[in-house]
Amino acid sequence: MPNQADLAPHISVVDDDESLRLALVSLLRSLGFTASGFGSAEEFLDSPDMTSSACLITDIHMPGMNGIELKHKMTHLRAALPVIMITARSEPELREKALASGAVCVLMKPFDAEKLASCIGQALE
Amino acid sequence: MLDFVHESILMRTPDGRITHWSQGSQALYGWPKENAVGALVDDLLSSTYPLPIAEIEKQLNRNEKWEGEIRRVIARGESLVVYTRWALQRDAAGLPARIVESAFAVGSVGQAEALRASEYRYRNLFQAMAASFWEIDFTPVGAMLRELRAEGVTDFAAYFRKHPEFVREMMRVSRIIDVNDQTVALFADGDRSKMNLPLDAFWPDESIHVYAESVLAAISRQPNYSTETKLRKTNGEIFDGLFTACFPLESIAKGTLLVGVIDISERKRAFAELGRSEARYRNLFNSMGITCYQLDISGVIRIYARLKAEGVTDIAEHIHKNPGLITEAMQATIVTDVNEPGIAFVGAKDYAEVLGPVSRFWPADDPEGFRQAFIAGYKSDARFETETSQQTLDGRRLDVLFTFVSPPAMREAGLALVSLIDISERKNAQKALEKLQNEFAHASRISMLGELTASLAHEVNQPLAAISANGAAGLRWLDRPNPDTAEVTTLMRRMAADAQRAAEIISRIRLMASPQTPEKAVISIGSLLQEALLFLRHEMQARGVSVTTELESDLPGVLGDRTQLQQVVVNLAMNAIQAITSTQTPHRLIKVSCTLPDDRGIQVSVDDSGPGVAENQRARLFDSFYTTKPDGMGMGLPICRSIIEHHGGTIWVEDGSLGGARFCFSLPPASAGITSGNHT
């Protein structure tokens, strides 16, 4: 995806919920990033954005490969980009599992834009 | 003096010239005296004699008299048969001087023959009649009675009562002259020799008064005496007979009387049986605790005849087009009898108030029961039963079991019976049970919602997160020196759509959580299944279970309560999910299908790839408090069953095609005679 500002970091979003995915992409752009969205983990792994992204925001619960499995896969592929996980579920053990897999941040839907921005800041450090 | 009698008296010379012609002669033969006197009798009346005239004259000369029938032609030219008596009178010398002839009409020629035929027939009748006839000589009885009178007895009736032995003696002296074959058959088993007994052998003691009364009737010159009485056969058997004694004056003079006996024991028995059966029927009719009417349905039968003549075959359709027919039929159905309990049942003051058309008992807003009975009657059904409501004369409304009976024999007589049983209490109990079942169903839905909390929270959070993100992005786009309104418009549109999505999810949850009383409507089972699965989408996703649906096309609707039926599907699918996740099966599959097998209405099946249900658990699975789950209450499936059965369907479990269980339920299609407005 060509970006108007090459200097702005590129962030990828993976979520099977189209509405939230589009909202996130728009939010990231309003925050000054370039962003692209993917409906599934598999789609993202097949795209060039897998290597060009500065950060990945992924949902945990998705049909097919879930967010945690995607992180494991990326680790396995030695893709080092930081991952922020989001979920609509609230089970504490899920959060533990996500952090253990190497996620920088785990956000509960619905989340605050400021909180997301600070997570991204943390990820891009 | 000769003119005084009505008989014809004529005198003639030995050569036949008429010398005297009485008024009776004129009346009999039609000729006036002027024409007759001086004429030759055979010229005037052209007589035909039964014997040659020479032979008659020979007898007359020898016996001085002759009598016999002569056919004569009278003045009007008709033939007449007269019975004549001739007497020869001689002069001093002993020579024939004149003949005196009296005559009376026996009848026209035809009548005379008819009389002879009738005598013959009488003999024949005596033998051939189905009745037993006796000819009895009671001259000795007459003698006994004269003697009695001579002794000063005047009140024979009192004497007979006091002296039954005297009556017995009268019987013994009465001589049997003749009996017909029927008598022999009836009294002596066909053996005439056994009839050689005195008359009193045939009279048992209990019937002595009957014999006495018949004697009294004869004395008091009654033409006959008839009564029912017990008589005895020669074999000792006593039976009921209709006894008739005839006392024509001629017989009395002759000292004989004619007795007829008809065996009425069969008739007596039949009457007694009929009486008993009528009494039984009355007893039953009156003492049964339930209301019974007798109806005169002849008016309705006339309506049926009219409709049949008009060629009506689809009676239901005909009624639909002519609703006035029901009112007409109600008016034509008349209560003609009601039993005791029925009077109070319909709130009447007395028996008479109940009688009349049945239209008074059918609620104007609910004539359905009558309509169905009318249709059943048109098809000549002998019996019809339904639960319906009736209104009473004092304005109450009752739920009743209405039974209409009119077997062919009754129907021919235009009669029918109706019984009414008050089922209000049962109906109330049923309503209470339904309420309880609805409460259980509601509790079960709440419990399912509890189990689905996490999934449902996820489902609501999804659009909320999108709204939140869109809102934050929109604010930032607007907060720029050159606000990007096109971007903001897109975001706002998505926010509205997400809010709508959230509202839909909430409404699904609220529907499940609501304690509303069921409302039946015709619903599409396909859309019901889709909705139920939408409800579980996240739960399945979270547990890695995938679901497929197979819906047959052109499925008819079902009549039912949407929430409850959806609850059943959700419950079965949740059970499937739990069955699958209870084991480490590599395939996590659920298949929901809806088919239309010929014999079972619409069938919904939920197949899972779980471990299945052991054969010996299947029957108990739908029992309350039976569970195979560690934390289960054992109420889910019993409630499913009560919901399905309440909808007229069945629920069961069998081996599935995915390796696990298959839970199925079937429901009658809504097109099977029910519409949403008609349910009670």
Short mmCIF file of C-alpha atoms in Angstrom, two decimals, chain B residues 25-194:
data_model
loop_
_atom_site.label_atom_id
_atom_site.label_comp_id
_atom_site.label_asym_id
_atom_site.label_seq_id
_atom_site.Cartn_x
_atom_site.Cartn_y
_atom_site.Cartn_z
CA SER B 25 -144.54 -59.38 0.95
CA GLN B 26 -144.83 -56.03 -0.76
CA ALA B 27 -141.74 -54.81 1.02
CA LEU B 28 -139.79 -57.95 0.17
CA TYR B 29 -140.79 -58.50 -3.46
CA GLY B 30 -141.71 -54.97 -4.52
CA TRP B 31 -145.13 -55.80 -6.03
CA PRO B 32 -148.25 -54.08 -4.63
CA LYS B 33 -151.17 -56.18 -3.44
CA GLU B 34 -153.25 -55.31 -6.55
CA ASN B 35 -150.70 -56.89 -8.87
CA ALA B 36 -150.04 -59.86 -6.65
CA VAL B 37 -153.40 -61.15 -5.51
CA GLY B 38 -154.87 -63.38 -8.22
CA ALA B 39 -151.55 -63.89 -9.96
CA LEU B 40 -149.74 -67.23 -10.12
CA VAL B 41 -146.80 -67.05 -7.70
CA ASP B 42 -144.32 -68.55 -10.13
CA ASP B 43 -145.42 -66.15 -12.89
CA LEU B 44 -145.04 -63.16 -10.61
CA LEU B 45 -141.75 -64.10 -8.97
CA SER B 46 -140.24 -66.64 -11.45
CA SER B 47 -138.93 -68.87 -8.68
CA THR B 48 -136.01 -71.23 -8.93
CA TYR B 49 -136.30 -74.07 -6.42
CA PRO B 50 -133.47 -76.02 -4.85
CA LEU B 51 -135.29 -79.27 -5.73
CA PRO B 52 -137.64 -80.28 -8.57
CA ILE B 53 -141.01 -78.75 -7.69
CA ALA B 54 -142.68 -82.22 -7.77
CA GLU B 55 -140.32 -83.42 -5.06
CA ILE B 56 -141.05 -80.35 -2.92
CA GLU B 57 -144.81 -80.92 -3.33
CA LYS B 58 -144.38 -84.56 -2.37
CA GLN B 59 -142.59 -83.52 0.86
CA LEU B 60 -145.24 -80.88 1.54
CA ASN B 61 -148.06 -83.40 1.13
CA ARG B 62 -146.37 -85.90 3.35
CA ASN B 63 -145.10 -83.50 6.13
CA GLU B 64 -147.65 -80.71 5.81
CA LYS B 65 -144.62 -78.31 5.67
CA TRP B 66 -141.46 -77.57 3.75
CA GLU B 67 -138.74 -75.04 4.16
CA GLY B 68 -135.78 -73.99 2.06
CA GLU B 69 -134.08 -71.34 -0.02
CA ILE B 70 -135.70 -70.18 -3.23
CA ARG B 71 -134.31 -67.76 -5.74
CA ARG B 72 -136.85 -65.28 -6.97
CA VAL B 73 -136.93 -62.31 -9.29
CA ILE B 74 -138.49 -59.27 -7.64
CA ALA B 75 -140.37 -56.27 -9.14
CA ARG B 76 -137.16 -54.31 -9.77
CA GLY B 77 -135.91 -57.23 -11.88
CA GLU B 78 -133.19 -58.25 -9.41
CA SER B 79 -132.56 -61.78 -8.20
CA LEU B 80 -133.10 -62.37 -4.50
CA VAL B 81 -132.63 -65.43 -2.35
CA VAL B 82 -135.36 -65.90 0.22
CA TYR B 83 -135.71 -68.44 2.94
CA THR B 84 -139.26 -69.77 2.92
CA ARG B 85 -141.34 -71.88 5.20
CA TRP B 86 -144.41 -73.52 3.69
CA ALA B 87 -147.36 -74.86 5.69
CA LEU B 88 -150.16 -76.88 4.01
CA GLN B 89 -153.69 -76.34 5.27
CA ARG B 90 -156.44 -78.83 4.36
CA ASP B 91 -160.21 -78.45 4.08
CA ALA B 92 -162.80 -80.41 5.98
CA ALA B 93 -162.49 -83.19 3.42
CA GLY B 94 -158.80 -83.37 4.05
CA LEU B 95 -157.87 -82.12 0.61
CA PRO B 96 -155.16 -79.42 0.22
CA ALA B 97 -156.92 -76.08 0.55
CA ARG B 98 -154.11 -73.50 0.71
CA ILE B 99 -150.48 -73.03 1.39
CA VAL B 100 -149.20 -70.39 3.82
CA GLU B 101 -145.67 -69.26 2.93
CA SER B 102 -143.46 -67.04 5.07
CA ALA B 103 -140.22 -65.73 3.69
CA PHE B 104 -137.37 -63.47 4.56
CA ALA B 105 -134.46 -62.35 2.46
CA VAL B 106 -131.25 -64.23 2.99
CA GLY B 107 -129.60 -61.82 0.64
CA SER B 108 -128.83 -61.36 -2.94
CA VAL B 109 -127.48 -64.44 -4.64
CA GLY B 110 -123.92 -63.23 -4.03
CA GLN B 111 -124.65 -62.58 -0.38
CA ALA B 112 -126.05 -66.01 0.17
CA GLU B 113 -122.96 -67.54 -1.31
CA ALA B 114 -120.83 -65.22 0.76
CA LEU B 115 -122.68 -66.35 3.84
CA ARG B 116 -121.95 -69.97 3.07
CA ALA B 117 -118.34 -69.05 2.36
CA SER B 118 -118.21 -67.19 5.63
CA GLU B 119 -119.47 -70.23 7.49
CA TYR B 120 -116.79 -72.25 5.80
CA ARG B 121 -114.26 -69.63 6.61
CA TYR B 122 -115.37 -69.64 10.21
CA ARG B 123 -114.64 -73.36 10.42
CA ASN B 124 -111.39 -72.74 8.70
CA LEU B 125 -110.64 -69.84 10.94
CA PHE B 126 -111.46 -71.92 13.96
CA GLN B 127 -108.75 -74.29 12.86
CA ALA B 128 -106.33 -72.00 11.19
CA MET B 129 -106.18 -68.95 13.40
CA ALA B 130 -103.01 -68.37 15.31
CA ALA B 131 -105.23 -68.27 18.38
CA SER B 132 -106.41 -71.17 20.46
CA PHE B 133 -110.22 -71.63 20.24
CA TRP B 134 -112.41 -73.64 22.51
CA GLU B 135 -116.08 -74.44 22.11
CA ILE B 136 -117.50 -75.14 25.53
CA ASP B 137 -120.85 -76.55 26.67
CA PHE B 138 -121.78 -74.77 29.83
CA THR B 139 -125.36 -76.04 30.17
CA PRO B 140 -124.37 -77.77 33.44
CA VAL B 141 -123.05 -74.44 34.72
CA GLY B 142 -126.40 -72.88 33.92
CA ALA B 143 -128.08 -75.56 35.99
CA MET B 144 -125.74 -74.91 38.90
CA LEU B 145 -126.48 -71.19 38.74
CA ARG B 146 -130.25 -71.73 38.63
CA GLU B 147 -129.96 -73.95 41.67
CA LEU B 148 -127.94 -71.28 43.42
CA ARG B 149 -130.54 -68.67 42.65
CA ALA B 150 -133.23 -71.02 43.88
CA GLU B 151 -131.32 -71.21 47.15
CA GLY B 152 -131.71 -67.44 47.39
CA VAL B 153 -128.25 -66.32 46.31
CA THR B 154 -128.47 -63.01 44.46
CA ASP B 155 -124.95 -61.60 44.58
CA PHE B 156 -123.08 -64.16 42.49
CA ALA B 157 -119.87 -62.10 42.46
CA ALA B 158 -119.65 -62.14 46.26
CA TYR B 159 -120.58 -65.82 46.35
CA PHE B 160 -117.87 -66.72 43.84
CA ARG B 161 -115.30 -64.80 45.84
CA LYS B 162 -116.28 -66.60 49.01
CA HIS B 163 -116.53 -70.02 47.41
CA PRO B 164 -113.67 -70.68 45.04
CA GLU B 165 -114.52 -74.40 45.27
CA PHE B 166 -117.86 -73.57 43.64
CA VAL B 167 -116.02 -71.87 40.77
CA ARG B 168 -113.78 -74.92 40.51
CA GLU B 169 -116.90 -77.07 40.34
CA MET B 170 -118.30 -74.87 37.53
CA MET B 171 -115.02 -75.45 35.66
CA ARG B 172 -115.20 -79.18 36.16
CA VAL B 173 -118.76 -79.44 34.82
CA SER B 174 -118.03 -77.27 31.76
CA ARG B 175 -117.60 -79.69 28.91
CA ILE B 176 -115.10 -79.09 26.15
CA ILE B 177 -116.91 -79.69 22.85
CA ASP B 178 -114.15 -78.86 20.45
CA VAL B 179 -110.73 -77.24 20.34
CA ASN B 180 -108.68 -76.20 17.31
CA ASP B 181 -105.20 -77.39 16.40
CA GLN B 182 -103.66 -74.25 17.86
CA THR B 183 -105.15 -75.15 21.22
CA VAL B 184 -103.61 -78.60 21.01
CA ALA B 185 -100.29 -77.07 20.06
CA LEU B 186 -100.40 -74.44 22.77
CA PHE B 187 -101.78 -76.47 25.66
CA ALA B 188 -100.81 -80.07 24.90
CA ASP B 189 -97.60 -79.95 22.87
CA GLY B 190 -99.58 -81.02 19.79
CA ASP B 191 -100.95 -84.21 21.37
CA ARG B 192 -104.75 -84.04 21.08
CA SER B 193 -105.24 -87.02 23.40
CA LYS B 194 -103.81 -85.03 26.31
#
